[in-house]
Amino acid sequence: MKLIVGTDFSENARAAGITAAALARRWSDTLAVAHVLDESMSQRLPEEVRETLAASTNDRLHSEAVDFGSQGVKVEEHML
């Protein structure tokens, strides 16, 4: 079974991710960390700003995934 946790990069989402990582480790499962980027909002921005926003968000998602993975669990990243 795979556990999935969504993140908006808030403190509450981080706490949920830490808990999900602990459960995944206990059950020897994979943790999928997902973030949704609102394209309807970002389409109103200039292209270079959209690209910067997407890259920055990907970096934050990767950073959280690495951090959760340091707890001894396999982590997948999903930007939706």
PDB file of N, CA, C and O in Angstrom:
ATOM      1  N   MET A   1       0.840  -1.175   0.000  1.00  0.00           N
ATOM      2  CA  MET A   1       0.000   0.000   0.000  1.00  0.00           C
ATOM      3  C   MET A   1       0.885   1.237   0.000  1.00  0.00           C
ATOM      4  O   MET A   1       1.948   1.259   0.598  1.00  0.00           O
ATOM      5  N   LYS A   2       0.450   2.287  -0.660  1.00  0.00           N
ATOM      6  CA  LYS A   2       1.181   3.549  -0.720  1.00  0.00           C
ATOM      7  C   LYS A   2       0.398   4.596   0.063  1.00  0.00           C
ATOM      8  O   LYS A   2      -0.810   4.710  -0.085  1.00  0.00           O
ATOM      9  N   LEU A   3       1.099   5.351   0.886  1.00  0.00           N
ATOM     10  CA  LEU A   3       0.468   6.462   1.603  1.00  0.00           C
ATOM     11  C   LEU A   3       0.674   7.727   0.788  1.00  0.00           C
ATOM     12  O   LEU A   3       1.745   7.941   0.220  1.00  0.00           O
ATOM     13  N   ILE A   4      -0.347   8.565   0.753  1.00  0.00           N
ATOM     14  CA  ILE A   4      -0.279   9.821   0.006  1.00  0.00           C
ATOM     15  C   ILE A   4      -0.553  10.963   0.968  1.00  0.00           C
ATOM     16  O   ILE A   4      -1.505  10.920   1.748  1.00  0.00           O
ATOM     17  N   VAL A   5       0.290  11.991   0.902  1.00  0.00           N
ATOM     18  CA  VAL A   5       0.075  13.186   1.705  1.00  0.00           C
ATOM     19  C   VAL A   5       0.208  14.398   0.775  1.00  0.00           C
ATOM     20  O   VAL A   5       1.100  14.460  -0.054  1.00  0.00           O
ATOM     21  N   GLY A   6      -0.740  15.305   0.908  1.00  0.00           N
ATOM     22  CA  GLY A   6      -0.694  16.541   0.142  1.00  0.00           C
ATOM     23  C   GLY A   6       0.006  17.618   0.957  1.00  0.00           C
ATOM     24  O   GLY A   6      -0.025  17.593   2.190  1.00  0.00           O
ATOM     25  N   THR A   7       0.637  18.547   0.254  1.00  0.00           N
ATOM     26  CA  THR A   7       1.287  19.639   0.957  1.00  0.00           C
ATOM     27  C   THR A   7       1.009  20.969   0.275  1.00  0.00           C
ATOM     28  O   THR A   7       0.960  21.060  -0.945  1.00  0.00           O
ATOM     29  N   ASP A   8       0.796  21.970   1.112  1.00  0.00           N
ATOM     30  CA  ASP A   8       0.751  23.352   0.649  1.00  0.00           C
ATOM     31  C   ASP A   8       1.926  24.114   1.270  1.00  0.00           C
ATOM     32  O   ASP A   8       1.958  25.330   1.262  1.00  0.00           O
ATOM     33  N   PHE A   9       2.865  23.355   1.837  1.00  0.00           N
ATOM     34  CA  PHE A   9       4.096  23.851   2.454  1.00  0.00           C
ATOM     35  C   PHE A   9       3.855  24.606   3.762  1.00  0.00           C
ATOM     36  O   PHE A   9       4.728  25.308   4.235  1.00  0.00           O
ATOM     37  N   SER A  10       2.690  24.418   4.350  1.00  0.00           N
ATOM     38  CA  SER A  10       2.400  25.049   5.634  1.00  0.00           C
ATOM     39  C   SER A  10       2.945  24.174   6.764  1.00  0.00           C
ATOM     40  O   SER A  10       3.339  23.017   6.550  1.00  0.00           O
ATOM     41  N   GLU A  11       2.926  24.713   7.972  1.00  0.00           N
ATOM     42  CA  GLU A  11       3.368  23.949   9.141  1.00  0.00           C
ATOM     43  C   GLU A  11       2.452  22.746   9.378  1.00  0.00           C
ATOM     44  O   GLU A  11       2.915  21.664   9.746  1.00  0.00           O
ATOM     45  N   ASN A  12       1.149  22.923   9.182  1.00  0.00           N
ATOM     46  CA  ASN A  12       0.212  21.808   9.363  1.00  0.00           C
ATOM     47  C   ASN A  12       0.473  20.697   8.340  1.00  0.00           C
ATOM     48  O   ASN A  12       0.419  19.514   8.681  1.00  0.00           O
ATOM     49  N   ALA A  13       0.742  21.076   7.096  1.00  0.00           N
ATOM     50  CA  ALA A  13       1.037  20.079   6.070  1.00  0.00           C
ATOM     51  C   ALA A  13       2.341  19.364   6.385  1.00  0.00           C
ATOM     52  O   ALA A  13       2.470  18.158   6.172  1.00  0.00           O
ATOM     53  N   ARG A  14       3.314  20.094   6.915  1.00  0.00           N
ATOM     54  CA  ARG A  14       4.589  19.475   7.293  1.00  0.00           C
ATOM     55  C   ARG A  14       4.370  18.454   8.411  1.00  0.00           C
ATOM     56  O   ARG A  14       4.930  17.356   8.373  1.00  0.00           O
ATOM     57  N   ALA A  15       3.559  18.804   9.400  1.00  0.00           N
ATOM     58  CA  ALA A  15       3.263  17.871  10.491  1.00  0.00           C
ATOM     59  C   ALA A  15       2.574  16.619   9.941  1.00  0.00           C
ATOM     60  O   ALA A  15       2.883  15.500  10.372  1.00  0.00           O
ATOM     61  N   ALA A  16       1.660  16.798   8.997  1.00  0.00           N
ATOM     62  CA  ALA A  16       0.986  15.647   8.381  1.00  0.00           C
ATOM     63  C   ALA A  16       1.994  14.791   7.624  1.00  0.00           C
ATOM     64  O   ALA A  16       1.928  13.555   7.665  1.00  0.00           O
ATOM     65  N   GLY A  17       2.936  15.431   6.940  1.00  0.00           N
ATOM     66  CA  GLY A  17       3.962  14.703   6.198  1.00  0.00           C
ATOM     67  C   GLY A  17       4.875  13.905   7.111  1.00  0.00           C
ATOM     68  O   GLY A  17       5.234  12.760   6.806  1.00  0.00           O
ATOM     69  N   ILE A  18       5.248  14.484   8.232  1.00  0.00           N
ATOM     70  CA  ILE A  18       6.096  13.784   9.200  1.00  0.00           C
ATOM     71  C   ILE A  18       5.360  12.553   9.742  1.00  0.00           C
ATOM     72  O   ILE A  18       5.934  11.469   9.857  1.00  0.00           O
ATOM     73  N   THR A  19       4.080  12.728  10.045  1.00  0.00           N
ATOM     74  CA  THR A  19       3.275  11.608  10.539  1.00  0.00           C
ATOM     75  C   THR A  19       3.130  10.537   9.462  1.00  0.00           C
ATOM     76  O   THR A  19       3.282   9.337   9.744  1.00  0.00           O
ATOM     77  N   ALA A  20       2.849  10.950   8.242  1.00  0.00           N
ATOM     78  CA  ALA A  20       2.701   9.989   7.138  1.00  0.00           C
ATOM     79  C   ALA A  20       4.008   9.241   6.890  1.00  0.00           C
ATOM     80  O   ALA A  20       3.998   8.033   6.625  1.00  0.00           O
ATOM     81  N   ALA A  21       5.144   9.937   6.975  1.00  0.00           N
ATOM     82  CA  ALA A  21       6.441   9.281   6.794  1.00  0.00           C
ATOM     83  C   ALA A  21       6.681   8.239   7.885  1.00  0.00           C
ATOM     84  O   ALA A  21       7.183   7.142   7.611  1.00  0.00           O
ATOM     85  N   ALA A  22       6.311   8.564   9.114  1.00  0.00           N
ATOM     86  CA  ALA A  22       6.474   7.611  10.218  1.00  0.00           C
ATOM     87  C   ALA A  22       5.609   6.371   9.988  1.00  0.00           C
ATOM     88  O   ALA A  22       6.052   5.234  10.223  1.00  0.00           O
ATOM     89  N   LEU A  23       4.387   6.577   9.518  1.00  0.00           N
ATOM     90  CA  LEU A  23       3.507   5.438   9.230  1.00  0.00           C
ATOM     91  C   LEU A  23       4.055   4.603   8.074  1.00  0.00           C
ATOM     92  O   LEU A  23       4.048   3.369   8.133  1.00  0.00           O
ATOM     93  N   ALA A  24       4.513   5.259   7.032  1.00  0.00           N
ATOM     94  CA  ALA A  24       5.074   4.544   5.882  1.00  0.00           C
ATOM     95  C   ALA A  24       6.293   3.719   6.308  1.00  0.00           C
ATOM     96  O   ALA A  24       6.463   2.580   5.871  1.00  0.00           O
ATOM     97  N   ARG A  25       7.130   4.294   7.139  1.00  0.00           N
ATOM     98  CA  ARG A  25       8.301   3.562   7.640  1.00  0.00           C
ATOM     99  C   ARG A  25       7.855   2.356   8.466  1.00  0.00           C
ATOM    100  O   ARG A  25       8.349   1.249   8.275  1.00  0.00           O
ATOM    101  N   ARG A  26       6.909   2.559   9.343  1.00  0.00           N
ATOM    102  CA  ARG A  26       6.421   1.474  10.209  1.00  0.00           C
ATOM    103  C   ARG A  26       5.839   0.330   9.375  1.00  0.00           C
ATOM    104  O   ARG A  26       6.012  -0.842   9.706  1.00  0.00           O
ATOM    105  N   TRP A  27       5.110   0.673   8.300  1.00  0.00           N
ATOM    106  CA  TRP A  27       4.447  -0.332   7.478  1.00  0.00           C
ATOM    107  C   TRP A  27       5.293  -0.766   6.280  1.00  0.00           C
ATOM    108  O   TRP A  27       4.810  -1.506   5.417  1.00  0.00           O
ATOM    109  N   SER A  28       6.532  -0.258   6.192  1.00  0.00           N
ATOM    110  CA  SER A  28       7.430  -0.563   5.064  1.00  0.00           C
ATOM    111  C   SER A  28       6.775  -0.228   3.723  1.00  0.00           C
ATOM    112  O   SER A  28       6.836  -1.009   2.773  1.00  0.00           O
ATOM    113  N   ASP A  29       6.135   0.934   3.673  1.00  0.00           N
ATOM    114  CA  ASP A  29       5.452   1.395   2.464  1.00  0.00           C
ATOM    115  C   ASP A  29       6.138   2.629   1.894  1.00  0.00           C
ATOM    116  O   ASP A  29       7.022   3.207   2.502  1.00  0.00           O
ATOM    117  N   THR A  30       5.675   3.021   0.734  1.00  0.00           N
ATOM    118  CA  THR A  30       6.154   4.219   0.054  1.00  0.00           C
ATOM    119  C   THR A  30       5.259   5.391   0.415  1.00  0.00           C
ATOM    120  O   THR A  30       4.045   5.241   0.542  1.00  0.00           O
ATOM    121  N   LEU A  31       5.870   6.566   0.565  1.00  0.00           N
ATOM    122  CA  LEU A  31       5.122   7.798   0.805  1.00  0.00           C
ATOM    123  C   LEU A  31       5.134   8.626  -0.469  1.00  0.00           C
ATOM    124  O   LEU A  31       6.201   8.920  -1.017  1.00  0.00           O
ATOM    125  N   ALA A  32       3.967   8.983  -0.949  1.00  0.00           N
ATOM    126  CA  ALA A  32       3.837   9.884  -2.094  1.00  0.00           C
ATOM    127  C   ALA A  32       3.480  11.267  -1.561  1.00  0.00           C
ATOM    128  O   ALA A  32       2.487  11.422  -0.857  1.00  0.00           O
ATOM    129  N   VAL A  33       4.316  12.247  -1.885  1.00  0.00           N
ATOM    130  CA  VAL A  33       4.089  13.629  -1.466  1.00  0.00           C
ATOM    131  C   VAL A  33       3.626  14.410  -2.692  1.00  0.00           C
ATOM    132  O   VAL A  33       4.303  14.420  -3.722  1.00  0.00           O
ATOM    133  N   ALA A  34       2.467  15.058  -2.584  1.00  0.00           N
ATOM    134  CA  ALA A  34       1.883  15.746  -3.739  1.00  0.00           C
ATOM    135  C   ALA A  34       1.593  17.204  -3.423  1.00  0.00           C
ATOM    136  O   ALA A  34       1.241  17.560  -2.301  1.00  0.00           O
ATOM    137  N   HIS A  35       1.761  18.037  -4.451  1.00  0.00           N
ATOM    138  CA  HIS A  35       1.387  19.447  -4.371  1.00  0.00           C
ATOM    139  C   HIS A  35       0.651  19.796  -5.658  1.00  0.00           C
ATOM    140  O   HIS A  35       1.040  19.350  -6.743  1.00  0.00           O
ATOM    141  N   VAL A  36      -0.393  20.583  -5.546  1.00  0.00           N
ATOM    142  CA  VAL A  36      -1.161  21.006  -6.716  1.00  0.00           C
ATOM    143  C   VAL A  36      -0.869  22.473  -6.985  1.00  0.00           C
ATOM    144  O   VAL A  36      -1.041  23.325  -6.108  1.00  0.00           O
ATOM    145  N   LEU A  37      -0.408  22.747  -8.191  1.00  0.00           N
ATOM    146  CA  LEU A  37      -0.158  24.116  -8.628  1.00  0.00           C
ATOM    147  C   LEU A  37      -1.365  24.569  -9.426  1.00  0.00           C
ATOM    148  O   LEU A  37      -1.734  23.942 -10.422  1.00  0.00           O
ATOM    149  N   ASP A  38      -2.019  25.622  -8.977  1.00  0.00           N
ATOM    150  CA  ASP A  38      -3.256  26.108  -9.597  1.00  0.00           C
ATOM    151  C   ASP A  38      -2.935  26.796 -10.922  1.00  0.00           C
ATOM    152  O   ASP A  38      -2.526  27.955 -10.956  1.00  0.00           O
ATOM    153  N   GLU A  39      -3.121  26.065 -12.023  1.00  0.00           N
ATOM    154  CA  GLU A  39      -2.814  26.609 -13.337  1.00  0.00           C
ATOM    155  C   GLU A  39      -3.744  27.750 -13.735  1.00  0.00           C
ATOM    156  O   GLU A  39      -3.333  28.651 -14.460  1.00  0.00           O
ATOM    157  N   SER A  40      -4.990  27.733 -13.271  1.00  0.00           N
ATOM    158  CA  SER A  40      -5.905  28.810 -13.645  1.00  0.00           C
ATOM    159  C   SER A  40      -5.412  30.147 -13.104  1.00  0.00           C
ATOM    160  O   SER A  40      -5.564  31.179 -13.739  1.00  0.00           O
ATOM    161  N   MET A  41      -4.777  30.119 -11.942  1.00  0.00           N
ATOM    162  CA  MET A  41      -4.213  31.339 -11.367  1.00  0.00           C
ATOM    163  C   MET A  41      -2.905  31.686 -12.063  1.00  0.00           C
ATOM    164  O   MET A  41      -2.673  32.823 -12.453  1.00  0.00           O
ATOM    165  N   SER A  42      -2.051  30.695 -12.264  1.00  0.00           N
ATOM    166  CA  SER A  42      -0.729  30.990 -12.815  1.00  0.00           C
ATOM    167  C   SER A  42      -0.778  31.397 -14.287  1.00  0.00           C
ATOM    168  O   SER A  42       0.126  32.079 -14.762  1.00  0.00           O
ATOM    169  N   GLN A  43      -1.827  31.017 -15.012  1.00  0.00           N
ATOM    170  CA  GLN A  43      -1.935  31.388 -16.427  1.00  0.00           C
ATOM    171  C   GLN A  43      -2.065  32.899 -16.614  1.00  0.00           C
ATOM    172  O   GLN A  43      -1.790  33.419 -17.687  1.00  0.00           O
ATOM    173  N   ARG A  44      -2.457  33.591 -15.565  1.00  0.00           N
ATOM    174  CA  ARG A  44      -2.594  35.054 -15.642  1.00  0.00           C
ATOM    175  C   ARG A  44      -1.256  35.759 -15.488  1.00  0.00           C
ATOM    176  O   ARG A  44      -1.165  36.969 -15.689  1.00  0.00           O
ATOM    177  N   LEU A  45      -0.228  35.013 -15.105  1.00  0.00           N
ATOM    178  CA  LEU A  45       1.095  35.598 -14.871  1.00  0.00           C
ATOM    179  C   LEU A  45       1.931  35.553 -16.141  1.00  0.00           C
ATOM    180  O   LEU A  45       1.714  34.702 -17.004  1.00  0.00           O
ATOM    181  N   PRO A  46       2.912  36.452 -16.265  1.00  0.00           N
ATOM    182  CA  PRO A  46       3.831  36.385 -17.407  1.00  0.00           C
ATOM    183  C   PRO A  46       4.574  35.040 -17.409  1.00  0.00           C
ATOM    184  O   PRO A  46       4.799  34.429 -16.351  1.00  0.00           O
ATOM    185  N   GLU A  47       4.950  34.588 -18.595  1.00  0.00           N
ATOM    186  CA  GLU A  47       5.560  33.262 -18.740  1.00  0.00           C
ATOM    187  C   GLU A  47       6.795  33.078 -17.863  1.00  0.00           C
ATOM    188  O   GLU A  47       6.954  32.032 -17.231  1.00  0.00           O
ATOM    189  N   GLU A  48       7.666  34.078 -17.792  1.00  0.00           N
ATOM    190  CA  GLU A  48       8.884  33.906 -16.987  1.00  0.00           C
ATOM    191  C   GLU A  48       8.560  33.787 -15.497  1.00  0.00           C
ATOM    192  O   GLU A  48       9.226  33.077 -14.760  1.00  0.00           O
ATOM    193  N   VAL A  49       7.493  34.445 -15.059  1.00  0.00           N
ATOM    194  CA  VAL A  49       7.067  34.336 -13.662  1.00  0.00           C
ATOM    195  C   VAL A  49       6.488  32.944 -13.413  1.00  0.00           C
ATOM    196  O   VAL A  49       6.769  32.318 -12.384  1.00  0.00           O
ATOM    197  N   ARG A  50       5.689  32.426 -14.359  1.00  0.00           N
ATOM    198  CA  ARG A  50       5.139  31.064 -14.241  1.00  0.00           C
ATOM    199  C   ARG A  50       6.254  30.035 -14.143  1.00  0.00           C
ATOM    200  O   ARG A  50       6.199  29.121 -13.323  1.00  0.00           O
ATOM    201  N   GLU A  51       7.276  30.192 -14.988  1.00  0.00           N
ATOM    202  CA  GLU A  51       8.401  29.250 -14.980  1.00  0.00           C
ATOM    203  C   GLU A  51       9.156  29.311 -13.662  1.00  0.00           C
ATOM    204  O   GLU A  51       9.526  28.279 -13.104  1.00  0.00           O
ATOM    205  N   THR A  52       9.366  30.519 -13.157  1.00  0.00           N
ATOM    206  CA  THR A  52      10.051  30.686 -11.874  1.00  0.00           C
ATOM    207  C   THR A  52       9.222  30.082 -10.742  1.00  0.00           C
ATOM    208  O   THR A  52       9.752  29.394  -9.862  1.00  0.00           O
ATOM    209  N   LEU A  53       7.920  30.337 -10.772  1.00  0.00           N
ATOM    210  CA  LEU A  53       7.024  29.784  -9.756  1.00  0.00           C
ATOM    211  C   LEU A  53       7.035  28.257  -9.781  1.00  0.00           C
ATOM    212  O   LEU A  53       7.147  27.604  -8.737  1.00  0.00           O
ATOM    213  N   ALA A  54       6.953  27.670 -10.967  1.00  0.00           N
ATOM    214  CA  ALA A  54       6.956  26.208 -11.095  1.00  0.00           C
ATOM    215  C   ALA A  54       8.280  25.621 -10.606  1.00  0.00           C
ATOM    216  O   ALA A  54       8.301  24.624  -9.879  1.00  0.00           O
ATOM    217  N   ALA A  55       9.398  26.252 -10.975  1.00  0.00           N
ATOM    218  CA  ALA A  55      10.714  25.758 -10.545  1.00  0.00           C
ATOM    219  C   ALA A  55      10.868  25.863  -9.036  1.00  0.00           C
ATOM    220  O   ALA A  55      11.351  24.929  -8.379  1.00  0.00           O
ATOM    221  N   SER A  56      10.449  26.982  -8.478  1.00  0.00           N
ATOM    222  CA  SER A  56      10.542  27.182  -7.039  1.00  0.00           C
ATOM    223  C   SER A  56       9.678  26.174  -6.288  1.00  0.00           C
ATOM    224  O   SER A  56      10.100  25.607  -5.271  1.00  0.00           O
ATOM    225  N   THR A  57       8.477  25.944  -6.792  1.00  0.00           N
ATOM    226  CA  THR A  57       7.568  24.998  -6.155  1.00  0.00           C
ATOM    227  C   THR A  57       8.122  23.577  -6.247  1.00  0.00           C
ATOM    228  O   THR A  57       8.070  22.816  -5.280  1.00  0.00           O
ATOM    229  N   ASN A  58       8.682  23.225  -7.404  1.00  0.00           N
ATOM    230  CA  ASN A  58       9.316  21.915  -7.548  1.00  0.00           C
ATOM    231  C   ASN A  58      10.466  21.748  -6.555  1.00  0.00           C
ATOM    232  O   ASN A  58      10.632  20.683  -5.965  1.00  0.00           O
ATOM    233  N   ASP A  59      11.265  22.801  -6.380  1.00  0.00           N
ATOM    234  CA  ASP A  59      12.370  22.758  -5.426  1.00  0.00           C
ATOM    235  C   ASP A  59      11.870  22.541  -4.002  1.00  0.00           C
ATOM    236  O   ASP A  59      12.438  21.755  -3.242  1.00  0.00           O
ATOM    237  N   ARG A  60      10.802  23.235  -3.637  1.00  0.00           N
ATOM    238  CA  ARG A  60      10.232  23.067  -2.285  1.00  0.00           C
ATOM    239  C   ARG A  60       9.687  21.669  -2.088  1.00  0.00           C
ATOM    240  O   ARG A  60       9.882  21.048  -1.034  1.00  0.00           O
ATOM    241  N   LEU A  61       9.005  21.152  -3.105  1.00  0.00           N
ATOM    242  CA  LEU A  61       8.468  19.800  -3.025  1.00  0.00           C
ATOM    243  C   LEU A  61       9.599  18.785  -2.877  1.00  0.00           C
ATOM    244  O   LEU A  61       9.539  17.879  -2.042  1.00  0.00           O
ATOM    245  N   HIS A  62      10.654  18.957  -3.663  1.00  0.00           N
ATOM    246  CA  HIS A  62      11.795  18.048  -3.584  1.00  0.00           C
ATOM    247  C   HIS A  62      12.453  18.114  -2.208  1.00  0.00           C
ATOM    248  O   HIS A  62      12.804  17.084  -1.631  1.00  0.00           O
ATOM    249  N   SER A  63      12.591  19.309  -1.683  1.00  0.00           N
ATOM    250  CA  SER A  63      13.191  19.485  -0.356  1.00  0.00           C
ATOM    251  C   SER A  63      12.380  18.748   0.721  1.00  0.00           C
ATOM    252  O   SER A  63      12.955  18.065   1.582  1.00  0.00           O
ATOM    253  N   GLU A  64      11.072  18.867   0.660  1.00  0.00           N
ATOM    254  CA  GLU A  64      10.226  18.158   1.631  1.00  0.00           C
ATOM    255  C   GLU A  64      10.347  16.657   1.444  1.00  0.00           C
ATOM    256  O   GLU A  64      10.425  15.901   2.419  1.00  0.00           O
ATOM    257  N   ALA A  65      10.370  16.195   0.200  1.00  0.00           N
ATOM    258  CA  ALA A  65      10.482  14.762  -0.065  1.00  0.00           C
ATOM    259  C   ALA A  65      11.803  14.210   0.474  1.00  0.00           C
ATOM    260  O   ALA A  65      11.833  13.147   1.093  1.00  0.00           O
ATOM    261  N   VAL A  66      12.881  14.952   0.264  1.00  0.00           N
ATOM    262  CA  VAL A  66      14.188  14.526   0.784  1.00  0.00           C
ATOM    263  C   VAL A  66      14.151  14.479   2.308  1.00  0.00           C
ATOM    264  O   VAL A  66      14.643  13.533   2.927  1.00  0.00           O
ATOM    265  N   ASP A  67      13.554  15.483   2.907  1.00  0.00           N
ATOM    266  CA  ASP A  67      13.469  15.531   4.371  1.00  0.00           C
ATOM    267  C   ASP A  67      12.662  14.347   4.911  1.00  0.00           C
ATOM    268  O   ASP A  67      13.090  13.677   5.861  1.00  0.00           O
ATOM    269  N   PHE A  68      11.519  14.069   4.315  1.00  0.00           N
ATOM    270  CA  PHE A  68      10.717  12.926   4.758  1.00  0.00           C
ATOM    271  C   PHE A  68      11.475  11.617   4.509  1.00  0.00           C
ATOM    272  O   PHE A  68      11.415  10.701   5.318  1.00  0.00           O
ATOM    273  N   GLY A  69      12.190  11.547   3.401  1.00  0.00           N
ATOM    274  CA  GLY A  69      12.966  10.354   3.080  1.00  0.00           C
ATOM    275  C   GLY A  69      14.094  10.106   4.060  1.00  0.00           C
ATOM    276  O   GLY A  69      14.512   8.968   4.265  1.00  0.00           O
ATOM    277  N   SER A  70      14.578  11.169   4.693  1.00  0.00           N
ATOM    278  CA  SER A  70      15.653  10.999   5.673  1.00  0.00           C
ATOM    279  C   SER A  70      15.174  10.247   6.913  1.00  0.00           C
ATOM    280  O   SER A  70      15.979   9.838   7.741  1.00  0.00           O
ATOM    281  N   GLN A  71      13.874  10.043   7.019  1.00  0.00           N
ATOM    282  CA  GLN A  71      13.309   9.261   8.119  1.00  0.00           C
ATOM    283  C   GLN A  71      13.305   7.768   7.799  1.00  0.00           C
ATOM    284  O   GLN A  71      12.715   6.971   8.519  1.00  0.00           O
ATOM    285  N   GLY A  72      13.953   7.391   6.692  1.00  0.00           N
ATOM    286  CA  GLY A  72      14.072   5.975   6.354  1.00  0.00           C
ATOM    287  C   GLY A  72      12.906   5.416   5.576  1.00  0.00           C
ATOM    288  O   GLY A  72      12.584   4.242   5.708  1.00  0.00           O
ATOM    289  N   VAL A  73      12.296   6.250   4.750  1.00  0.00           N
ATOM    290  CA  VAL A  73      11.150   5.809   3.960  1.00  0.00           C
ATOM    291  C   VAL A  73      11.374   6.204   2.502  1.00  0.00           C
ATOM    292  O   VAL A  73      11.997   7.228   2.211  1.00  0.00           O
ATOM    293  N   LYS A  74      10.889   5.351   1.573  1.00  0.00           N
ATOM    294  CA  LYS A  74      10.948   5.682   0.156  1.00  0.00           C
ATOM    295  C   LYS A  74       9.879   6.725  -0.138  1.00  0.00           C
ATOM    296  O   LYS A  74       8.717   6.562   0.265  1.00  0.00           O
ATOM    297  N   VAL A  75      10.261   7.798  -0.835  1.00  0.00           N
ATOM    298  CA  VAL A  75       9.337   8.907  -1.098  1.00  0.00           C
ATOM    299  C   VAL A  75       9.264   9.173  -2.599  1.00  0.00           C
ATOM    300  O   VAL A  75      10.277   9.195  -3.282  1.00  0.00           O
ATOM    301  N   GLU A  76       8.055   9.380  -3.083  1.00  0.00           N
ATOM    302  CA  GLU A  76       7.803   9.825  -4.446  1.00  0.00           C
ATOM    303  C   GLU A  76       7.280  11.256  -4.399  1.00  0.00           C
ATOM    304  O   GLU A  76       6.551  11.612  -3.493  1.00  0.00           O
ATOM    305  N   GLU A  77       7.665  12.057  -5.394  1.00  0.00           N
ATOM    306  CA  GLU A  77       7.190  13.437  -5.497  1.00  0.00           C
ATOM    307  C   GLU A  77       6.212  13.552  -6.654  1.00  0.00           C
ATOM    308  O   GLU A  77       6.463  12.999  -7.719  1.00  0.00           O
ATOM    309  N   HIS A  78       5.131  14.287  -6.441  1.00  0.00           N
ATOM    310  CA  HIS A  78       4.132  14.482  -7.493  1.00  0.00           C
ATOM    311  C   HIS A  78       3.682  15.938  -7.505  1.00  0.00           C
ATOM    312  O   HIS A  78       3.086  16.406  -6.554  1.00  0.00           O
ATOM    313  N   MET A  79       3.987  16.618  -8.609  1.00  0.00           N
ATOM    314  CA  MET A  79       3.506  17.983  -8.812  1.00  0.00           C
ATOM    315  C   MET A  79       2.329  17.880  -9.769  1.00  0.00           C
ATOM    316  O   MET A  79       2.457  17.390 -10.884  1.00  0.00           O
ATOM    317  N   LEU A  80       1.173  18.297  -9.303  1.00  0.00           N
ATOM    318  CA  LEU A  80      -0.044  18.181 -10.100  1.00  0.00           C
ATOM    319  C   LEU A  80      -0.555  19.551 -10.492  1.00  0.00           C
ATOM    320  O   LEU A  80      -0.363  20.509  -9.803  1.00  0.00           O
TER     321      LEU A  80
END
